[in-house]
Coordinates of C-alpha atoms in Angstrom, one line a residue:
X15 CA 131.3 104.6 26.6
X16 CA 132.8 105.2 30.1
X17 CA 129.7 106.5 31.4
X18 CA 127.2 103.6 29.8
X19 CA 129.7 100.9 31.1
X20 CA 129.1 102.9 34.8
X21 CA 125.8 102.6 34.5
X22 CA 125.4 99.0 34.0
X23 CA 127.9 98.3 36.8
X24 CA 125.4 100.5 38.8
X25 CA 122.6 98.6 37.7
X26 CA 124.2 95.1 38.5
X27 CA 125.5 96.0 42.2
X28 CA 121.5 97.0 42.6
X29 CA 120.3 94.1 41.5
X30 CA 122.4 92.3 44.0
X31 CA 121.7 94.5 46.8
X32 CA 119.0 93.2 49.3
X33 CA 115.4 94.8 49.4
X34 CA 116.7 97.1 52.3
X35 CA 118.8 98.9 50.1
X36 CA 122.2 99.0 49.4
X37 CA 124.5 98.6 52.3
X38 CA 127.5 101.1 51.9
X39 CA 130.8 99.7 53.9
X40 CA 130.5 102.4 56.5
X41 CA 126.6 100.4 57.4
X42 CA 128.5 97.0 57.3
X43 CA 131.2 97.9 59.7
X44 CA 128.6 99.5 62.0
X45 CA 126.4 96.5 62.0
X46 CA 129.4 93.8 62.3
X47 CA 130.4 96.1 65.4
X48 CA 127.0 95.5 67.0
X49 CA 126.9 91.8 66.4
X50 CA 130.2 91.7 68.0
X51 CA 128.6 93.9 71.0
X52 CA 125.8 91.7 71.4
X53 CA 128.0 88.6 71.4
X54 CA 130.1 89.8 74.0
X55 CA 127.1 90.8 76.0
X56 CA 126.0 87.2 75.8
X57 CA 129.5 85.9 77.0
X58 CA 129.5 88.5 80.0
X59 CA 126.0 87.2 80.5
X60 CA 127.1 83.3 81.1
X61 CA 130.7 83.9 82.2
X62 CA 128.8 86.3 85.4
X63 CA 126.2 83.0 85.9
X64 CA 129.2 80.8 85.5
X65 CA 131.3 83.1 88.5
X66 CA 128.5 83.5 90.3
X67 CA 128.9 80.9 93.9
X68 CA 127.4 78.0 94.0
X69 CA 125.2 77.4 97.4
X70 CA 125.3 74.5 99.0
X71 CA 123.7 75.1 102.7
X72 CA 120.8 72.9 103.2
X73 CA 119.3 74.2 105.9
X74 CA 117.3 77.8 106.4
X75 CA 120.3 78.8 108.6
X76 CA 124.1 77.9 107.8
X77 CA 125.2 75.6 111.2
X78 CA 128.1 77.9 111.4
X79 CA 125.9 80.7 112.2
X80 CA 123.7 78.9 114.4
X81 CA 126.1 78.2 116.7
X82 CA 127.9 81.6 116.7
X83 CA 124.5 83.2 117.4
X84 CA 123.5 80.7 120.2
X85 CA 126.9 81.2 121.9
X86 CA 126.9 84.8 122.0
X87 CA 123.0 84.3 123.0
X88 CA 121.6 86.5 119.6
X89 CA 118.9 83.8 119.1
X90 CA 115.3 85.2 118.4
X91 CA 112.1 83.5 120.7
X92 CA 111.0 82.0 117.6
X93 CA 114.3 80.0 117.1
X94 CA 114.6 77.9 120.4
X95 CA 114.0 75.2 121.5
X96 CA 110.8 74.7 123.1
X97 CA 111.8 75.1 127.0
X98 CA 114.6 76.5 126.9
X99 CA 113.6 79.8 126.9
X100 CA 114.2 80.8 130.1
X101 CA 118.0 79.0 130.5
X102 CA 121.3 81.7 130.5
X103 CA 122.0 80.8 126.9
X104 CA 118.7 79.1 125.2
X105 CA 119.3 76.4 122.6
X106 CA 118.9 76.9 119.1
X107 CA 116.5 74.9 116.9
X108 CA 117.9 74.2 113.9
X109 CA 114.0 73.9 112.7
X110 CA 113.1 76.9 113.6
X111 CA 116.3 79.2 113.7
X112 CA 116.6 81.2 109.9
X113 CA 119.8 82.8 108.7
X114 CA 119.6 86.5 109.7
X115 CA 120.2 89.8 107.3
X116 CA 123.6 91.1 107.7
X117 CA 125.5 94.1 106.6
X118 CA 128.1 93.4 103.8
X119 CA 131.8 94.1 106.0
X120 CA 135.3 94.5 104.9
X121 CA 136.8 91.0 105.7
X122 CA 133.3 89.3 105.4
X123 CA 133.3 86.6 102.7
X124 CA 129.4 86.6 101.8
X125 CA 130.0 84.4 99.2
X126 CA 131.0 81.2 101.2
X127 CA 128.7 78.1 99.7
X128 CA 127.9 76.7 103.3
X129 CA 126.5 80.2 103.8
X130 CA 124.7 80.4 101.3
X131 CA 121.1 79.0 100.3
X132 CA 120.3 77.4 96.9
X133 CA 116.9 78.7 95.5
X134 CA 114.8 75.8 96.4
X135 CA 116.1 76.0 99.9
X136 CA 114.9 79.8 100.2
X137 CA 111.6 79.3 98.7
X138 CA 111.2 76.2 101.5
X139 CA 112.5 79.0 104.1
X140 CA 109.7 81.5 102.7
X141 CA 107.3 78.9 103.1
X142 CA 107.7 78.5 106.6
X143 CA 108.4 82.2 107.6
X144 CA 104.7 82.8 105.7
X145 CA 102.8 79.3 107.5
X146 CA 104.9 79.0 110.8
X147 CA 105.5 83.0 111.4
X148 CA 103.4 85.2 110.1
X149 CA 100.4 82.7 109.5
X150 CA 101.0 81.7 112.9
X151 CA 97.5 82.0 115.6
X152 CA 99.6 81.5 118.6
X153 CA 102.7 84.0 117.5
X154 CA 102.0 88.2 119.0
X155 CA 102.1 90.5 118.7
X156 CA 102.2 91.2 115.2
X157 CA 105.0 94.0 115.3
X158 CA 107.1 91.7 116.7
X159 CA 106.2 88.8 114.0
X160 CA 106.7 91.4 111.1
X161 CA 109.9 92.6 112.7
X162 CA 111.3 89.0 112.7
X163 CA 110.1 88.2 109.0
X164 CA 111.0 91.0 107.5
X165 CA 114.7 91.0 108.5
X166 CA 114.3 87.1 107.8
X167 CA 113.4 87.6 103.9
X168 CA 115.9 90.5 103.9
X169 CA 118.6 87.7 104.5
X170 CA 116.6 85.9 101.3
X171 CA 116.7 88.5 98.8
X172 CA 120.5 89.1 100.0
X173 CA 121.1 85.7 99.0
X174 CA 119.4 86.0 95.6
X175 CA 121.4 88.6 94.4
X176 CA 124.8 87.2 95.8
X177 CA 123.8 83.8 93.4
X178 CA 122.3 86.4 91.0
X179 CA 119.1 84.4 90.6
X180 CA 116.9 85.4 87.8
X181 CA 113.9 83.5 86.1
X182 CA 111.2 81.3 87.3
X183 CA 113.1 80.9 90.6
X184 CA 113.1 84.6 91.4
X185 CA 109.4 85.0 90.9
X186 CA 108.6 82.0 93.0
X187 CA 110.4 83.9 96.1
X188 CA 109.4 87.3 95.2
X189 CA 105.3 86.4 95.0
X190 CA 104.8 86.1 98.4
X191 CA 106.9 88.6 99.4
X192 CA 105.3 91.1 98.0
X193 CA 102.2 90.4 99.2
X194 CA 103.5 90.1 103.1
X195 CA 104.8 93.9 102.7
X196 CA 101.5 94.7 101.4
X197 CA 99.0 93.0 103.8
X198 CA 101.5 94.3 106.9
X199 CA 101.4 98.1 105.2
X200 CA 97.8 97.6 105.2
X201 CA 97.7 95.6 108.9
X202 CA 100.3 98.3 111.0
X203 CA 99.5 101.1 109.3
X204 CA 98.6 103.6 112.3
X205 CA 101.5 101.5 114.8
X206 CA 104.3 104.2 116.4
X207 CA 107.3 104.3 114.4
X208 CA 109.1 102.8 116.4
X209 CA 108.3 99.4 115.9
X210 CA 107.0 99.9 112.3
X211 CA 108.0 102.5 109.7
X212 CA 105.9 102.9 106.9
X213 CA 108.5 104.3 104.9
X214 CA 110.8 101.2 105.4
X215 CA 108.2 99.1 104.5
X216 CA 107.8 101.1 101.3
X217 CA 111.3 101.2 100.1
X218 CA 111.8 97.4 100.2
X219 CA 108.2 96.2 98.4
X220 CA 109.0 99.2 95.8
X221 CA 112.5 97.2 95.3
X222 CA 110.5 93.8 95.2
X223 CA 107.9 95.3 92.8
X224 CA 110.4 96.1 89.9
X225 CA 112.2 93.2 90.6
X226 CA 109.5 91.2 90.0
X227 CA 108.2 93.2 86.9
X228 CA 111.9 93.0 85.5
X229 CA 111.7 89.3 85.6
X230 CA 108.5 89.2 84.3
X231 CA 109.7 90.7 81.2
X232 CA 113.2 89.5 80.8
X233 CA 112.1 85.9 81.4
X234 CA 110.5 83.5 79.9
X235 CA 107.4 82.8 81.5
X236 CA 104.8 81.8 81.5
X237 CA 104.3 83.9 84.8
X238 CA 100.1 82.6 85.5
X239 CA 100.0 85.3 88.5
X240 CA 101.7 88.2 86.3
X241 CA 97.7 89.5 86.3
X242 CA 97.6 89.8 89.6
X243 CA 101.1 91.7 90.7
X244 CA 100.7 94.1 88.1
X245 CA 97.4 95.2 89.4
X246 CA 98.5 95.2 93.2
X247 CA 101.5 97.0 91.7
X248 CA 99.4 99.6 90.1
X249 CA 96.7 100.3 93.0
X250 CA 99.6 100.7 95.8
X251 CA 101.6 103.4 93.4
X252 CA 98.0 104.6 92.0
X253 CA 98.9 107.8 90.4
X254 CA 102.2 107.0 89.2
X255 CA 103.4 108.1 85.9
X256 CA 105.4 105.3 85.9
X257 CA 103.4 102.7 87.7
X258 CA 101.0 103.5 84.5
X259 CA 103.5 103.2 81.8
X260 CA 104.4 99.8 82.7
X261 CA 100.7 98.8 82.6
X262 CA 100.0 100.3 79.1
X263 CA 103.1 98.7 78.1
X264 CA 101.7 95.1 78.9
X265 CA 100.3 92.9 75.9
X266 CA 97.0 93.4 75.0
X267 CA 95.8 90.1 76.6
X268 CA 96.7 91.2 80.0
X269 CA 95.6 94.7 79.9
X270 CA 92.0 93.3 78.6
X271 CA 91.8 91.1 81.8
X272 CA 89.1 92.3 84.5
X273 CA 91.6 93.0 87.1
X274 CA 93.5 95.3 85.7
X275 CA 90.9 96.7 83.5
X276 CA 90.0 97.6 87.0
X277 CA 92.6 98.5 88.2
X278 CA 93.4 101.0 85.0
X279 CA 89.9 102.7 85.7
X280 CA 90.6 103.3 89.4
X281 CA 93.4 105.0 88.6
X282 CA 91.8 107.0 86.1
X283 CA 89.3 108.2 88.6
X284 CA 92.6 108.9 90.8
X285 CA 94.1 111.2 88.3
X286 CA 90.6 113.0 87.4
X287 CA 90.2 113.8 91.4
X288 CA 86.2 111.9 90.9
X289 CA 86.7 110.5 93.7
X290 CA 82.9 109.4 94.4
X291 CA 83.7 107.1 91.2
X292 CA 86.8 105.9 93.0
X293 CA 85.6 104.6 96.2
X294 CA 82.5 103.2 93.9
X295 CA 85.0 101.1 92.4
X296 CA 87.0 100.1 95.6
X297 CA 83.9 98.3 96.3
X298 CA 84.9 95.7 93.6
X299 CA 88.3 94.7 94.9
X300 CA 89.3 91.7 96.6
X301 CA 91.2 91.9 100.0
X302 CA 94.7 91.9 98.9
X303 CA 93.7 94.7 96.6
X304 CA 91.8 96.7 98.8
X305 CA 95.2 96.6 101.2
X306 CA 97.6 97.4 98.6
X307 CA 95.1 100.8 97.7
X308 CA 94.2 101.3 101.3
X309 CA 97.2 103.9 101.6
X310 CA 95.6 106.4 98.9
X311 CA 92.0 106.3 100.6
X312 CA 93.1 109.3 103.0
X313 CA 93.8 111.7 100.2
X314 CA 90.4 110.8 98.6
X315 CA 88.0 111.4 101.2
X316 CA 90.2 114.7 102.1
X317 CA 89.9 116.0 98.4
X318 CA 86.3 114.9 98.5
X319 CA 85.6 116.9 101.7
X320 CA 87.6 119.8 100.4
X321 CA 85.6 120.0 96.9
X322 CA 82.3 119.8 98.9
X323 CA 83.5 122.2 101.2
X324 CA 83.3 124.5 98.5
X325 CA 80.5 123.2 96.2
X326 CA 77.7 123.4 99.2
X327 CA 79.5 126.5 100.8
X328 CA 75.7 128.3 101.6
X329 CA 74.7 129.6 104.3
X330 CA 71.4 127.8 104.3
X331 CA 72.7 124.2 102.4
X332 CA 72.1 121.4 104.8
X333 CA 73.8 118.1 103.2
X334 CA 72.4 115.0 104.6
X335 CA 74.8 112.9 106.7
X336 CA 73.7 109.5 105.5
X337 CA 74.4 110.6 102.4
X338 CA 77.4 111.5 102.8
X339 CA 78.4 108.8 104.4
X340 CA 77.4 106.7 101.5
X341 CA 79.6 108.6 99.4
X342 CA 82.7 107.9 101.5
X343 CA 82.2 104.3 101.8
X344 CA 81.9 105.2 105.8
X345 CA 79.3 104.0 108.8
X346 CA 77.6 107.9 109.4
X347 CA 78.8 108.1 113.0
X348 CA 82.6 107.7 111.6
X349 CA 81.7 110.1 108.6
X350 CA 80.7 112.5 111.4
X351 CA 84.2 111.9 113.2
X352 CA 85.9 112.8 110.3
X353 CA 84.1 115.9 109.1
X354 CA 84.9 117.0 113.0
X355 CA 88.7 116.1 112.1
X356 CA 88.3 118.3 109.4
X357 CA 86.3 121.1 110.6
X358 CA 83.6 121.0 109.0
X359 CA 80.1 121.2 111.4
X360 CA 77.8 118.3 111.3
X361 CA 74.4 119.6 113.3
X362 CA 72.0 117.6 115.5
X363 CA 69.9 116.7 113.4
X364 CA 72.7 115.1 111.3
X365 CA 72.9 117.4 108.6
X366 CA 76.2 118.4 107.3
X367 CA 77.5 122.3 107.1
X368 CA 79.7 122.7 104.3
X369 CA 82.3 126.1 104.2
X370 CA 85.3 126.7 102.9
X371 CA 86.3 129.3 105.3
X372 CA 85.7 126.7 107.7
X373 CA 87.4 123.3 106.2
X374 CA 91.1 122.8 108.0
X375 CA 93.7 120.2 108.1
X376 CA 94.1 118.1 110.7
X377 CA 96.5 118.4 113.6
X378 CA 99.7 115.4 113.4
X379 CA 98.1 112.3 115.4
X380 CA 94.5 113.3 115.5
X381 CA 93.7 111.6 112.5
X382 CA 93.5 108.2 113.4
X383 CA 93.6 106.2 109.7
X384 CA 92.8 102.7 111.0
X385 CA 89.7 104.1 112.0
X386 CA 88.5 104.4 108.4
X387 CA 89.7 101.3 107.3
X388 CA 86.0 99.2 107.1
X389 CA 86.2 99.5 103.4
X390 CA 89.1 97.1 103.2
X391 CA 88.6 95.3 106.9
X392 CA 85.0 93.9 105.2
X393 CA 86.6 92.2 102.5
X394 CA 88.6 89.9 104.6
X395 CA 85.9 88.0 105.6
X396 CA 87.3 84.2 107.0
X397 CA 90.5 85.1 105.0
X398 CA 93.7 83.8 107.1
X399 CA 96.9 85.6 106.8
X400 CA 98.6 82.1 105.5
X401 CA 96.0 81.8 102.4
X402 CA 96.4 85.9 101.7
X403 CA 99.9 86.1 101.6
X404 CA 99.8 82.5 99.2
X405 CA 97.4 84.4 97.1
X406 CA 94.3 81.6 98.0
X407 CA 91.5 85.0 98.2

């Protein structure tokens, strides 16, 4: 009787449970504690917005530092006034001067609101640092206008992350940031390292490219130039395991879209070491793209030199120069230049004379990358640096 009267007991807790299953009170504790955790999480998210300071400077550089910098004469040339250039102490123009990057220092308060810039204040101070700076015809050299910008949008991403901006704002500032660090890696490559560092440059548009991504998929959207960062993000780390992953782990929609479909299959060709397909493909890229690629186009035409080095090793194989020089996306007379760089003979009658034994690396400084650069140099066409780094190509 006992067992009959446990059965139906059985049967009726069942037939209450939901269609998961029944929940045993070890499940229901575990899943109340994650609520919990998720709810706290959501509090710590708003009370962090809620203590985060609230900027109230107006102008692209707090007046406080203004004057301190035109008193102890710390004012860039672009910052003056018009003029007064040449006087002990020139003035500062408060529409031209921009707050500076500084290093976070014990005793510094950072977080002062008439130091800080609200987010439509640094987008209108990117603006002008892209149209008055770096767009500018009348501002060289260049090194000296990337110097100035780049330590200029430093100060902007410095005051992002002190107001902890997130969202639609964030990816209206980090846009054309990226795309100045690309066009200059692309621009100086080649200049001594002591007025640019490649490395540098590197570091801070790797920092701007996960940012951006993050936002991209924490926010929500929509992001209509998502298409196009995730394809410049994936040709400048072409390669990359992880630059890949994030790209397969896109929607469907935007990994169908011709860019990055593009995009995919040049990296592909990367990772299979074809690089004749490669620099085929490289053809169909539009400036900014070209520029965020250009980087990788050494190692190709190396490894492509290498494998022919060994495929035509024969004493009596002449490979035609033109050819060649098709193949490498290269005017013959540079194609010669390089093979020379390289070691490998190239005869007067412009044949090419492939050997292994022969093929060697190339001493530090000899080989001048800029040189090679026609590839991405055609594609610029009328292009101005103000529309390329506002994304008008």
């Amino acid at each position: 009787m006992s067992r009959r009267r446990g059965a139906r007991i059985t049967q009726l807790q069942n037939s209450r449970a939901p269609a998961g299953g029944w929940r045993n009170k070890k499940q229901c504790q575990s899943e109340s504690k994650a609520h919990k955790n998720e709810v706290e999480a959501d509090d710590q998210g708003k009370e962090m917005k809620e203590m985060a300071p609230r900027a109230s400077c107006q102008t692209m550089c707090p007046a406080q530092e203004l004057r301190n910098r035109e008193s102890q004469n710390r004012l860039h040339c672009f910052e003056v006034v018009p003029g007064t250039e040449s006087f002990r102490k020139p003035k500062g123009d408060p529409l031209r001067a921009v707050k500076e990057y500084s290093r976070p220092a014990a005793g510094k308060d950072v977080t002062k609101p008439s130091y800080l810039r609200p987010p439509d204040v640094l987008l209108k101070t990117v603006c002008y640092l892209i149209d008055e700076i770096a767009g500018s015809t009348s501002l060289h050299p260049w090194t000296e206008v990337y110097s100035f910008v780049f330590d200029r949008l430093r100060s902007v991403k410095q005051d992002m992350i002190i107001q902890r901006l997130s969202g639609k704002d964030c990816v209206a500032i980090l846009e054309p940031t990226v795309r100045f660090h690309i066009y200059a890696s692309y621009r100086l490559c080649g200049e001594p390292l002591r007025i640019y560092d490649p490395r540098i440059n590197d570091t801070h548009l790797q920092e701007y490219l996960s940012w951006l991504f993050d936002c991209y998929k924490t926010g929500s959207g929509p992001y209509p130039n998502q298409e196009e960062f995730q394809t410049l993000g994936l040709l400048y780390n072409l390669g990359s395991s992880r630059a890949t992953q994030d790209v397969l782990e896109l929607p469907e929609r935007l990994r169908q879209t011709p860019s990055l479909k593009l995009a995919l299959a040049i990296n592909q060709a990367f990772l299979e070491g074809n690089h004749v397909h490669l620099l085929r493909l490289v053809q169909k890229l539009d400036f900014l793209q070209a520029c965020a690629l250009h980087r990788h186009l050494v190692t190709c035409r190396r490894h492509l030199l290498l494998i022919y080095s060994h495929g035509y090793h024969s004493r009596n194989c002449r490979f035609p120069l033109d050819r060649l020089a098709q193949l490498l996306s290269l005017e013959p007379s540079l194609t010669a230049e390089l093979c020379q760089v390289y070691g490998i003979e190239v005869n007067q009658h412009n044949q090419v004379l492939f050997s292994k034994s022969a093929f060697t690396e190339p001493e530090q400084g000899r080989l001048d990358c800029k040189l090679y650069h026609s590839i991405v140099s055609e594609k610029q066409r009328g292009l101005t640096v103000k529309s390329i780094i506002h994304g008008c190509t």
